Amino acid sequence: MSIAIVAALQEELSAVLTLASLQQRGRAVVGGREHFLGLWAGQPVVTVLSRIGKVAAASTATALVTHFQARAIVFTGVAGGLRQGVQVGDVVVAREFLQHDMDASPLFPQHEVPLTGKSRFQTDPALSDALCAAVRQGLPQARLHEGLVISGDRFVSSSAHARTLRDHTPDALAVEMEGAAIAQVCHDFGIPFAAVRTISDRADEAASVDFQRFINTVASPYSAAILGAFMARWPAQR
Ligand code: SAH
């Protein structure tokens, strides 16, 4: 029973894998993805690149649960800031997720996942508390937000689109492309899930400018710092 660590971008995965505290023990290819098996703070871990988007993330999460018997999934990545005050370089720990591009209306209310009766999928409170504590410890200088994160299969890079998302879900802190899919899979299987996102852009016209540089210079070291602090504390509490 492993803890699974998932990233959407290769640079972040690499930053986590090079942490000295992670002892690598092997690799396994499942679903076309290379899974890195290891021991971290005495705990078995499996680390994998989901790739980008909801289907990629859902498929990754399903394999982690069914093939690797993951007992919890933690996602680390970047996101576009939506709500006022959620700025580049801030960190968001998701308390719930919603798919902003899910719309089976008029059969079901907008954003509701058909036949679940739900539009919002909660993350695990204890795991998310532990991630927040890890952010405060590993990155004491970063501003931390907690709340709703929305996901969809679009890289949001226009102020008009960002405004529409804000109008539809005023409490959304940030937008990304994977979290809600993993939250739904984890809900279906009853597996605890938590996610942390560093804000890489404001989901506007400037979103793609400096994106890659931000990943390399800020987001990847942030992922390593947060996960390092998380793994040092969380397993011992279980
Ligand atoms: N140009 C990049 C694109 C990556 S897609 C590349 O070629 O690699 C963006 C990734 O960052 C996704 O994993 C998504 O979850 C997250 N993300 C960051 N900012 C986002 C935004 N404004 N809208 C949607 N997803 C965003």
Coordinates of N, CA and C and ligand atoms in Angstrom, one line a residue:
M1 N 0.8 -1.2 0.0 CA 0.0 0.0 0.0 C 0.9 1.2 0.0
S2 N 1.0 1.9 -1.2 CA 1.9 3.0 -1.3 C 1.1 4.3 -1.2
I3 N 1.9 5.4 -0.9 CA 1.4 6.7 -1.2 C 1.8 7.1 -2.6
A4 N 0.9 7.6 -3.4 CA 1.2 8.0 -4.8 C 1.4 9.5 -4.9
I5 N 2.5 9.8 -5.6 CA 2.8 11.2 -5.9 C 2.7 11.5 -7.4
V6 N 1.9 12.4 -7.8 CA 1.6 12.6 -9.2 C 1.9 14.1 -9.6
A7 N 2.6 14.2 -10.7 CA 2.8 15.6 -11.3 C 2.4 15.6 -12.7
A8 N 2.0 16.7 -13.3 CA 1.6 16.8 -14.7 C 2.8 17.2 -15.6
L9 N 3.8 17.8 -15.0 CA 4.9 18.2 -15.8 C 6.2 17.5 -15.4
Q10 N 7.0 17.2 -16.5 CA 8.2 16.4 -16.2 C 9.2 17.1 -15.3
E11 N 9.3 18.4 -15.4 CA 10.3 19.1 -14.5 C 10.0 18.9 -13.1
E12 N 8.6 18.9 -12.7 CA 8.3 18.8 -11.3 C 8.5 17.4 -10.8
L13 N 8.2 16.4 -11.7 CA 8.4 15.1 -11.3 C 9.9 14.8 -11.0
S14 N 10.7 15.4 -11.9 CA 12.2 15.2 -11.8 C 12.7 15.8 -10.5
A15 N 12.1 17.0 -10.1 CA 12.6 17.7 -8.9 C 12.2 16.8 -7.7
V16 N 11.1 16.1 -7.7 CA 10.7 15.3 -6.6 C 11.6 14.0 -6.6
L17 N 11.8 13.5 -7.8 CA 12.6 12.2 -7.8 C 14.1 12.4 -7.4
T18 N 14.6 13.6 -7.5 CA 16.0 13.8 -7.1 C 16.2 14.1 -5.7
L19 N 15.1 14.2 -4.9 CA 15.2 14.5 -3.5 C 16.0 13.3 -2.8
A20 N 17.0 13.7 -2.1 CA 17.9 12.7 -1.5 C 17.1 11.8 -0.5
S21 N 16.0 12.3 0.0 CA 15.3 11.4 1.0 C 14.5 10.3 0.3
L22 N 14.4 10.4 -1.0 CA 13.6 9.3 -1.7 C 14.6 8.2 -2.2
Q23 N 14.4 7.0 -1.7 CA 15.3 5.9 -2.2 C 14.5 5.2 -3.3
Q24 N 15.1 5.2 -4.5 CA 14.4 4.5 -5.6 C 14.7 3.0 -5.5
R25 N 13.6 2.3 -5.8 CA 13.7 0.8 -5.7 C 13.3 0.1 -6.9
G26 N 12.8 0.8 -8.0 CA 12.4 0.1 -9.2 C 11.5 0.9 -10.0
R27 N 11.2 0.4 -11.2 CA 10.3 1.1 -12.1 C 9.3 0.1 -12.7
A28 N 8.1 0.6 -13.0 CA 7.1 -0.3 -13.7 C 6.3 0.5 -14.7
V29 N 6.2 0.0 -15.9 CA 5.4 0.7 -16.9 C 4.0 0.1 -16.9
V30 N 3.0 1.0 -16.6 CA 1.6 0.5 -16.7 C 0.8 1.7 -17.4
G31 N 0.0 1.3 -18.3 CA -0.8 2.4 -19.0 C 0.1 3.3 -19.8
G32 N 1.2 2.8 -20.3 CA 2.1 3.7 -21.0 C 2.9 4.7 -20.2
R33 N 2.8 4.6 -18.9 CA 3.5 5.5 -18.0 C 4.5 4.8 -17.2
E34 N 5.6 5.5 -17.0 CA 6.7 4.9 -16.2 C 6.4 5.3 -14.7
H35 N 6.3 4.3 -13.9 CA 6.0 4.5 -12.4 C 7.3 4.3 -11.7
F36 N 7.7 5.2 -10.8 CA 8.9 5.1 -10.0 C 8.6 4.6 -8.6
L37 N 9.1 3.4 -8.3 CA 8.8 2.9 -7.0 C 9.9 3.2 -6.0
G38 N 9.5 3.5 -4.8 CA 10.6 3.9 -3.9 C 10.2 3.8 -2.4
L39 N 11.1 4.2 -1.6 CA 10.8 4.3 -0.1 C 11.2 5.7 0.3
W40 N 10.2 6.3 1.0 CA 10.4 7.7 1.5 C 10.0 7.7 2.9
A41 N 11.0 8.1 3.8 CA 10.7 8.2 5.2 C 10.1 6.8 5.7
G42 N 10.6 5.8 5.1 CA 10.2 4.4 5.5 C 8.9 4.0 4.9
Q43 N 8.3 4.8 4.1 CA 7.0 4.5 3.4 C 7.2 4.1 2.0
P44 N 6.5 3.1 1.5 CA 6.5 2.8 0.0 C 5.8 4.0 -0.7
V45 N 6.4 4.5 -1.8 CA 5.8 5.5 -2.6 C 5.9 5.1 -4.0
V46 N 4.9 5.6 -4.8 CA 5.0 5.4 -6.3 C 4.8 6.8 -6.9
T47 N 5.7 7.2 -7.8 CA 5.7 8.5 -8.3 C 5.5 8.4 -9.9
V48 N 4.6 9.2 -10.4 CA 4.3 9.1 -11.8 C 3.9 10.4 -12.5
L49 N 4.2 10.6 -13.8 CA 3.8 11.7 -14.5 C 2.5 11.4 -15.1
S50 N 1.5 12.2 -14.8 CA 0.1 12.0 -15.3 C 0.0 12.4 -16.8
R51 N 0.8 13.4 -17.2 CA 0.7 14.2 -18.4 C -0.5 15.1 -18.2
I52 N -0.8 15.9 -19.3 CA -1.7 17.0 -19.1 C -3.2 16.7 -19.5
G53 N -4.1 17.1 -18.7 CA -5.6 17.0 -19.1 C -6.3 16.0 -18.2
K54 N -7.6 16.1 -18.3 CA -8.5 15.3 -17.3 C -8.4 13.8 -17.6
V55 N -8.5 13.4 -18.9 CA -8.4 12.0 -19.2 C -7.1 11.4 -18.8
A56 N -6.0 12.0 -19.1 CA -4.7 11.6 -18.7 C -4.6 11.4 -17.2
A57 N -5.2 12.4 -16.5 CA -5.1 12.3 -15.0 C -6.0 11.2 -14.5
A58 N -7.2 11.0 -15.0 CA -8.1 10.0 -14.6 C -7.5 8.6 -14.8
S59 N -6.9 8.4 -15.9 CA -6.3 7.1 -16.3 C -5.1 6.8 -15.3
T60 N -4.3 7.9 -15.0 CA -3.2 7.7 -14.1 C -3.7 7.3 -12.7
A61 N -4.7 8.0 -12.3 CA -5.3 7.8 -10.9 C -5.8 6.4 -10.8
T62 N -6.5 5.9 -11.9 CA -7.2 4.6 -11.8 C -6.1 3.5 -11.7
A63 N -5.0 3.7 -12.5 CA -3.9 2.7 -12.4 C -3.3 2.7 -11.1
L64 N -3.1 3.9 -10.5 CA -2.5 4.0 -9.2 C -3.3 3.2 -8.1
V65 N -4.6 3.3 -8.2 CA -5.5 2.7 -7.3 C -5.6 1.2 -7.5
T66 N -5.9 0.8 -8.8 CA -6.2 -0.6 -9.1 C -4.9 -1.5 -9.3
H67 N -3.9 -0.9 -9.9 CA -2.7 -1.7 -10.1 C -1.7 -1.6 -9.0
F68 N -1.5 -0.3 -8.5 CA -0.4 -0.1 -7.5 C -1.0 -0.1 -6.0
Q69 N -2.3 -0.3 -5.9 CA -2.9 -0.3 -4.5 C -2.5 1.0 -3.7
A70 N -2.5 2.1 -4.4 CA -2.2 3.4 -3.7 C -3.2 3.6 -2.6
R71 N -2.7 4.0 -1.4 CA -3.6 4.2 -0.3 C -4.0 5.7 -0.1
A72 N -3.3 6.5 -0.9 CA -3.6 8.0 -0.9 C -2.9 8.5 -2.2
I73 N -3.4 9.6 -2.7 CA -2.8 10.2 -3.9 C -2.6 11.7 -3.6
V74 N -1.4 12.2 -3.8 CA -1.0 13.6 -3.7 C -0.6 14.1 -5.0
F75 N -1.2 15.2 -5.4 CA -0.8 15.8 -6.7 C 0.0 17.1 -6.5
T76 N 1.0 17.3 -7.2 CA 1.7 18.6 -7.2 C 1.8 19.2 -8.6
G77 N 1.6 20.5 -8.7 CA 1.6 21.1 -10.0 C 1.5 22.6 -10.0
V78 N 1.1 23.2 -11.1 CA 0.9 24.6 -11.2 C -0.5 24.9 -11.7
A79 N -0.9 26.1 -11.5 CA -2.3 26.5 -11.9 C -2.3 28.0 -12.2
G80 N -3.3 28.4 -12.9 CA -3.6 29.9 -13.1 C -4.4 30.5 -12.0
G81 N -4.0 31.6 -11.5 CA -4.7 32.2 -10.4 C -6.0 32.9 -11.0
L82 N -7.1 32.7 -10.3 CA -8.4 33.3 -10.7 C -8.9 34.4 -9.8
R83 N -9.0 34.0 -8.5 CA -9.6 35.0 -7.6 C -8.6 36.1 -7.3
Q84 N -9.2 37.3 -7.1 CA -8.3 38.4 -6.8 C -7.4 38.1 -5.6
G85 N -6.2 38.4 -5.7 CA -5.3 38.2 -4.5 C -4.6 36.9 -4.6
V86 N -4.9 36.0 -5.6 CA -4.2 34.8 -5.8 C -3.1 35.0 -6.9
Q87 N -1.9 35.3 -6.5 CA -0.9 35.8 -7.4 C 0.2 34.8 -7.7
V88 N 0.9 35.1 -8.8 CA 2.0 34.3 -9.3 C 3.0 34.1 -8.1
G89 N 3.3 32.8 -7.9 CA 4.2 32.5 -6.7 C 3.5 32.1 -5.5
D90 N 2.2 32.4 -5.4 CA 1.4 31.9 -4.3 C 1.2 30.4 -4.4
V91 N 0.8 29.8 -3.3 CA 0.5 28.3 -3.3 C -0.9 28.1 -2.9
V92 N -1.6 27.2 -3.6 CA -3.0 26.8 -3.3 C -3.1 25.4 -2.9
V93 N -3.7 25.1 -1.8 CA -4.0 23.7 -1.4 C -5.6 23.6 -1.7
A94 N -5.9 22.6 -2.5 CA -7.3 22.5 -2.9 C -8.1 21.8 -1.8
R95 N -9.3 22.4 -1.4 CA -10.2 21.7 -0.5 C -11.3 21.1 -1.3
E96 N -11.6 21.6 -2.5 CA -12.6 20.9 -3.4 C -12.3 21.2 -4.8
F97 N -12.8 20.4 -5.7 CA -12.6 20.5 -7.1 C -13.9 20.5 -7.9
L98 N -13.9 21.2 -9.0 CA -15.1 21.2 -9.9 C -14.6 21.2 -11.4
Q99 N -15.3 20.6 -12.3 CA -14.9 20.6 -13.7 C -15.7 21.8 -14.3
H100 N -14.9 22.8 -14.7 CA -15.6 24.0 -15.2 C -16.1 23.8 -16.7
D101 N -15.7 22.7 -17.3 CA -16.2 22.4 -18.7 C -17.2 21.3 -18.7
M102 N -17.6 20.8 -17.5 CA -18.7 19.8 -17.5 C -20.0 20.5 -17.6
D103 N -20.8 20.2 -18.7 CA -22.1 20.9 -18.8 C -23.0 20.0 -19.6
A104 N -23.8 19.2 -18.9 CA -24.8 18.3 -19.5 C -26.2 19.0 -19.4
S105 N -26.3 20.3 -19.2 CA -27.5 21.0 -19.1 C -28.2 20.9 -20.5
P106 N -29.6 20.9 -20.6 CA -30.5 21.0 -19.4 C -30.8 19.7 -18.7
L107 N -30.1 18.6 -19.1 CA -30.4 17.3 -18.5 C -30.0 17.3 -17.0
F108 N -28.9 18.0 -16.8 CA -28.3 18.1 -15.4 C -27.9 19.5 -15.2
P109 N -27.8 20.0 -14.0 CA -27.3 21.4 -13.8 C -25.9 21.5 -14.3
Q110 N -25.6 22.7 -14.7 CA -24.2 23.0 -15.2 C -23.2 22.6 -14.1
H111 N -22.1 21.9 -14.5 CA -21.0 21.5 -13.6 C -21.3 20.2 -12.9
E112 N -22.5 19.8 -12.9 CA -22.8 18.5 -12.2 C -22.3 17.3 -13.0
V113 N -21.6 16.4 -12.3 CA -21.1 15.2 -13.0 C -22.3 14.2 -13.1
P114 N -22.8 14.0 -14.3 CA -24.1 13.2 -14.4 C -24.1 11.9 -13.6
L115 N -25.2 11.6 -13.0 CA -25.4 10.4 -12.2 C -24.6 10.3 -10.9
T116 N -24.0 11.4 -10.5 CA -23.3 11.4 -9.2 C -24.1 12.4 -8.3
G117 N -24.9 13.3 -8.8 CA -25.5 14.3 -8.0 C -24.6 15.3 -7.4
K118 N -23.3 15.3 -8.0 CA -22.3 16.2 -7.4 C -21.7 17.1 -8.5
S119 N -21.4 18.3 -8.1 CA -20.5 19.1 -9.0 C -19.2 19.4 -8.3
R120 N -19.1 19.3 -7.0 CA -17.9 19.5 -6.3 C -17.4 18.2 -5.6
F121 N -16.2 18.0 -5.7 CA -15.6 16.8 -5.1 C -14.5 17.2 -4.1
Q122 N -14.7 16.8 -2.8 CA -13.9 17.3 -1.8 C -12.6 16.5 -1.7
T123 N -11.5 17.2 -1.3 CA -10.3 16.5 -1.0 C -10.3 16.0 0.4
D124 N -9.4 15.2 0.7 CA -9.3 14.6 2.1 C -8.9 15.6 3.1
P125 N -9.7 15.9 4.2 CA -9.3 17.0 5.1 C -8.0 16.8 5.8
A126 N -7.7 15.5 6.3 CA -6.5 15.3 7.0 C -5.2 15.4 6.1
L127 N -5.4 14.8 4.9 CA -4.2 14.9 4.0 C -4.0 16.3 3.5
S128 N -5.1 17.1 3.3 CA -4.9 18.5 2.9 C -4.4 19.3 4.0
D129 N -4.8 19.0 5.3 CA -4.2 19.7 6.4 C -2.7 19.5 6.5
A130 N -2.3 18.2 6.2 CA -0.9 17.9 6.2 C -0.1 18.6 5.1
L131 N -0.7 18.7 4.0 CA -0.1 19.5 2.8 C 0.1 20.9 3.2
C132 N -0.9 21.5 3.8 CA -0.8 22.9 4.3 C 0.3 23.1 5.2
A133 N 0.4 22.2 6.2 CA 1.5 22.3 7.2 C 2.8 22.1 6.5
A134 N 2.9 21.3 5.5 CA 4.1 21.1 4.7 C 4.5 22.3 3.9
V135 N 3.5 23.0 3.4 CA 3.8 24.3 2.7 C 4.3 25.3 3.6
R136 N 3.7 25.4 4.8 CA 4.1 26.4 5.8 C 5.6 26.1 6.3
Q137 N 5.9 24.8 6.4 CA 7.2 24.5 6.9 C 8.2 24.5 5.7
G138 N 7.9 24.0 4.6 CA 8.9 23.9 3.5 C 9.1 25.2 2.8
L139 N 8.0 26.1 2.7 CA 8.1 27.4 2.0 C 7.5 28.5 2.9
P140 N 8.1 28.8 4.0 CA 7.5 29.7 4.9 C 7.3 31.1 4.3
Q141 N 8.0 31.4 3.2 CA 7.8 32.8 2.6 C 6.6 32.8 1.6
A142 N 6.0 31.7 1.2 CA 5.0 31.7 0.2 C 3.6 32.0 0.9
R143 N 2.8 32.7 0.1 CA 1.4 32.9 0.6 C 0.6 31.7 0.2
L144 N -0.2 31.2 1.2 CA -1.0 30.0 1.0 C -2.5 30.3 1.0
H145 N -3.2 29.7 0.0 CA -4.6 29.8 0.0 C -5.2 28.4 0.0
E146 N -6.4 28.3 0.5 CA -7.1 27.0 0.6 C -8.5 27.2 0.1
G147 N -9.0 26.3 -0.8 CA -10.4 26.4 -1.2 C -10.6 25.7 -2.5
L148 N -11.5 26.2 -3.3 CA -12.0 25.6 -4.6 C -11.0 25.8 -5.7
V149 N -10.6 24.7 -6.4 CA -9.8 24.8 -7.6 C -10.7 24.2 -8.7
I150 N -10.7 24.8 -9.9 CA -11.5 24.2 -11.0 C -10.6 23.7 -12.1
S151 N -11.1 22.7 -12.8 CA -10.3 22.0 -13.8 C -11.1 21.9 -15.1
G152 N -10.3 21.9 -16.2 CA -11.0 21.7 -17.5 C -9.9 21.5 -18.6
D153 N -10.3 21.0 -19.7 CA -9.3 20.7 -20.8 C -9.0 21.9 -21.7
R154 N -8.7 23.0 -21.0 CA -8.3 24.2 -21.7 C -7.2 24.9 -20.9
F155 N -6.1 25.3 -21.6 CA -5.2 26.2 -20.9 C -5.8 27.5 -21.0
V156 N -6.1 28.1 -19.9 CA -6.8 29.4 -19.9 C -5.8 30.5 -20.0
S157 N -5.9 31.2 -21.2 CA -4.9 32.3 -21.4 C -5.6 33.5 -22.1
S158 N -6.8 33.8 -21.6 CA -7.4 35.1 -22.0 C -8.2 35.6 -20.9
S159 N -8.1 36.9 -20.7 CA -8.8 37.6 -19.6 C -10.3 37.4 -19.7
A160 N -10.8 37.3 -21.0 CA -12.3 37.1 -21.2 C -12.7 35.7 -20.6
H161 N -11.9 34.7 -21.0 CA -12.2 33.4 -20.5 C -12.1 33.3 -18.9
A162 N -11.1 33.9 -18.4 CA -10.9 33.9 -17.0 C -12.1 34.6 -16.3
R163 N -12.6 35.7 -16.9 CA -13.7 36.5 -16.3 C -14.9 35.6 -16.3
T164 N -15.2 34.8 -17.4 CA -16.3 34.0 -17.5 C -16.3 32.9 -16.4
L165 N -15.1 32.3 -16.2 CA -14.9 31.3 -15.1 C -15.2 32.0 -13.7
R166 N -14.7 33.2 -13.5 CA -14.9 33.9 -12.3 C -16.4 34.1 -12.1
D167 N -17.1 34.5 -13.1 CA -18.5 34.8 -13.0 C -19.3 33.5 -12.7
H168 N -18.9 32.4 -13.3 CA -19.6 31.1 -13.0 C -19.3 30.5 -11.6
T169 N -18.1 30.7 -11.2 CA -17.7 30.1 -9.9 C -16.8 31.1 -9.2
P170 N -17.5 32.1 -8.5 CA -16.8 33.2 -7.9 C -15.8 32.8 -6.8
D171 N -16.1 31.6 -6.2 CA -15.1 31.2 -5.1 C -13.9 30.4 -5.6
A172 N -13.8 30.3 -7.0 CA -12.7 29.5 -7.5 C -11.4 30.3 -7.3
L173 N -10.4 29.7 -6.7 CA -9.1 30.3 -6.4 C -8.2 30.2 -7.7
A174 N -8.3 29.1 -8.4 CA -7.3 28.8 -9.4 C -7.9 27.8 -10.4
V175 N -7.3 27.8 -11.6 CA -7.8 26.9 -12.7 C -6.6 26.1 -13.2
E176 N -6.8 24.8 -13.4 CA -5.8 23.9 -14.0 C -6.5 22.8 -14.8
M177 N -5.8 21.7 -15.1 CA -6.3 20.8 -16.1 C -6.4 19.3 -15.6
E178 N -6.2 19.0 -14.4 CA -6.2 17.6 -13.9 C -6.9 17.3 -12.6
G179 N -6.9 18.3 -11.7 CA -7.3 18.0 -10.3 C -8.7 17.4 -10.2
A180 N -9.7 17.9 -10.8 CA -11.1 17.5 -10.7 C -11.2 16.0 -11.1
A181 N -10.5 15.6 -12.1 CA -10.5 14.3 -12.6 C -10.0 13.3 -11.6
I182 N -8.9 13.6 -11.0 CA -8.3 12.7 -9.9 C -9.3 12.7 -8.7
A183 N -9.8 13.9 -8.4 CA -10.7 13.9 -7.3 C -11.9 13.0 -7.5
Q184 N -12.4 13.0 -8.7 CA -13.6 12.1 -9.0 C -13.2 10.6 -8.9
V185 N -12.1 10.3 -9.5 CA -11.7 8.9 -9.4 C -11.5 8.4 -8.0
C186 N -10.8 9.3 -7.2 CA -10.6 9.0 -5.8 C -11.9 8.9 -5.0
H187 N -12.8 9.7 -5.3 CA -14.2 9.6 -4.7 C -14.8 8.3 -5.0
D188 N -14.7 7.9 -6.3 CA -15.3 6.6 -6.7 C -14.7 5.4 -6.0
F189 N -13.4 5.5 -5.8 CA -12.7 4.3 -5.1 C -12.5 4.5 -3.6
G190 N -13.0 5.7 -3.1 CA -12.8 5.9 -1.6 C -11.4 6.0 -1.2
I191 N -10.6 6.7 -2.0 CA -9.1 6.9 -1.7 C -8.9 8.4 -1.3
P192 N -8.2 8.6 -0.2 CA -7.9 10.0 0.1 C -7.0 10.7 -1.0
F193 N -7.4 12.0 -1.3 CA -6.7 12.7 -2.3 C -6.4 14.1 -1.8
A194 N -5.3 14.7 -2.1 CA -4.9 16.1 -1.8 C -4.1 16.6 -2.9
A195 N -4.2 17.9 -3.1 CA -3.5 18.6 -4.3 C -2.9 19.9 -3.9
V196 N -1.7 20.2 -4.3 CA -1.1 21.5 -4.1 C -0.7 22.1 -5.4
R197 N -0.9 23.4 -5.6 CA -0.6 24.0 -6.9 C 0.1 25.3 -6.6
T198 N 1.2 25.5 -7.3 CA 1.9 26.8 -7.3 C 1.3 27.6 -8.4
I199 N 1.0 28.9 -8.1 CA 0.4 29.8 -9.2 C 1.4 30.2 -10.1
S200 N 1.3 29.8 -11.4 CA 2.3 30.1 -12.4 C 1.9 31.3 -13.3
D201 N 0.6 31.7 -13.3 CA 0.1 32.7 -14.2 C -1.2 33.2 -13.7
R202 N -1.8 34.2 -14.3 CA -3.1 34.7 -13.9 C -4.2 34.3 -14.9
A203 N -4.0 33.3 -15.7 CA -4.9 32.8 -16.7 C -5.3 33.8 -17.7
D204 N -4.4 34.7 -18.0 CA -4.7 35.8 -18.9 C -3.7 35.8 -20.1
E205 N -3.7 36.8 -20.9 CA -2.9 36.8 -22.1 C -1.4 36.6 -21.9
A206 N -1.0 36.9 -20.7 CA 0.5 36.7 -20.3 C 0.8 35.3 -19.8
A207 N -0.3 34.4 -19.8 CA -0.1 33.1 -19.1 C 1.0 32.3 -19.7
S208 N 1.2 32.3 -21.0 CA 2.2 31.4 -21.5 C 3.6 32.1 -21.6
V209 N 3.7 33.4 -21.3 CA 5.0 34.1 -21.3 C 5.7 33.6 -20.0
D210 N 6.9 33.2 -20.2 CA 7.7 32.8 -19.0 C 7.2 31.5 -18.3
F211 N 6.2 30.8 -18.9 CA 5.7 29.6 -18.3 C 6.8 28.6 -18.0
Q212 N 7.5 28.3 -19.0 CA 8.6 27.3 -18.9 C 9.6 27.7 -17.9
R213 N 10.0 29.0 -17.9 CA 11.1 29.4 -17.0 C 10.5 29.3 -15.6
F214 N 9.3 29.7 -15.4 CA 8.7 29.6 -14.0 C 8.7 28.2 -13.5
I215 N 8.4 27.2 -14.4 CA 8.3 25.8 -14.0 C 9.7 25.4 -13.5
N216 N 10.7 25.8 -14.3 CA 12.1 25.4 -14.0 C 12.6 26.1 -12.7
T217 N 12.4 27.4 -12.6 CA 13.1 28.1 -11.5 C 12.2 28.2 -10.3
V218 N 10.9 28.1 -10.3 CA 10.1 28.3 -9.1 C 9.3 27.1 -8.8
A219 N 8.5 26.6 -9.8 CA 7.5 25.6 -9.5 C 8.2 24.2 -9.1
S220 N 9.2 23.9 -9.8 CA 9.8 22.6 -9.5 C 10.5 22.6 -8.1
P221 N 11.3 23.6 -7.8 CA 11.9 23.6 -6.4 C 10.8 23.7 -5.4
Y222 N 9.7 24.4 -5.7 CA 8.5 24.5 -4.7 C 8.0 23.1 -4.5
S223 N 7.7 22.3 -5.6 CA 7.2 21.0 -5.5 C 8.1 20.1 -4.6
A224 N 9.4 20.2 -4.8 CA 10.3 19.4 -4.0 C 10.3 19.8 -2.6
A225 N 10.3 21.1 -2.3 CA 10.3 21.6 -0.9 C 9.0 21.2 -0.2
I226 N 7.9 21.3 -0.9 CA 6.6 20.9 -0.2 C 6.5 19.4 0.0
L227 N 6.8 18.6 -1.0 CA 6.7 17.2 -0.9 C 7.7 16.7 0.1
G228 N 8.9 17.3 0.1 CA 9.9 16.9 1.1 C 9.4 17.0 2.5
A229 N 8.8 18.2 2.8 CA 8.3 18.5 4.1 C 7.1 17.6 4.4
F230 N 6.3 17.3 3.4 CA 5.1 16.5 3.6 C 5.5 15.1 4.0
M231 N 6.4 14.5 3.2 CA 6.8 13.1 3.5 C 7.5 12.9 4.8
A232 N 8.2 14.0 5.2 CA 8.9 13.9 6.5 C 7.9 13.8 7.7
R233 N 6.7 14.4 7.5 CA 5.8 14.5 8.6 C 4.6 13.5 8.5
W234 N 4.0 13.4 7.3 CA 2.7 12.8 7.2 C 2.7 11.3 7.6
P235 N 3.6 10.5 7.0 CA 3.4 9.1 7.3 C 3.5 8.7 8.8
A236 N 4.3 9.5 9.5 CA 4.5 9.3 10.9 C 3.2 9.5 11.7
Q237 N 2.3 10.3 11.1 CA 1.1 10.5 11.8 C 0.0 9.5 11.6
R238 N 0.3 8.5 10.7 CA -0.7 7.5 10.4 C -0.6 6.3 11.3
Ligands
SAH1 N1 3.1 25.4 -22.5 C1 3.0 24.3 -21.6 C2 1.6 24.0 -21.4 C3 1.3 23.2 -20.2 S1 -0.4 23.1 -19.9 C4 3.8 23.1 -22.1 O1 4.0 23.1 -23.3 O2 4.2 22.3 -21.3 C5 -0.5 23.7 -18.4 C6 -0.3 22.9 -17.2 O3 -0.2 23.7 -16.1 C7 -1.4 21.9 -16.9 O4 -0.9 20.8 -16.3 C8 -2.4 22.7 -16.0 O5 -2.9 21.9 -15.0 C9 -1.5 23.8 -15.5 N2 -1.9 25.2 -15.7 C10 -1.1 26.3 -15.3 N3 -1.7 27.4 -15.7 C11 -2.9 27.1 -16.3 C12 -4.0 27.9 -16.9 N4 -3.9 29.2 -17.0 N5 -5.0 27.2 -17.4 C13 -5.1 25.9 -17.3 N6 -4.1 25.1 -16.8 C14 -3.0 25.7 -16.3

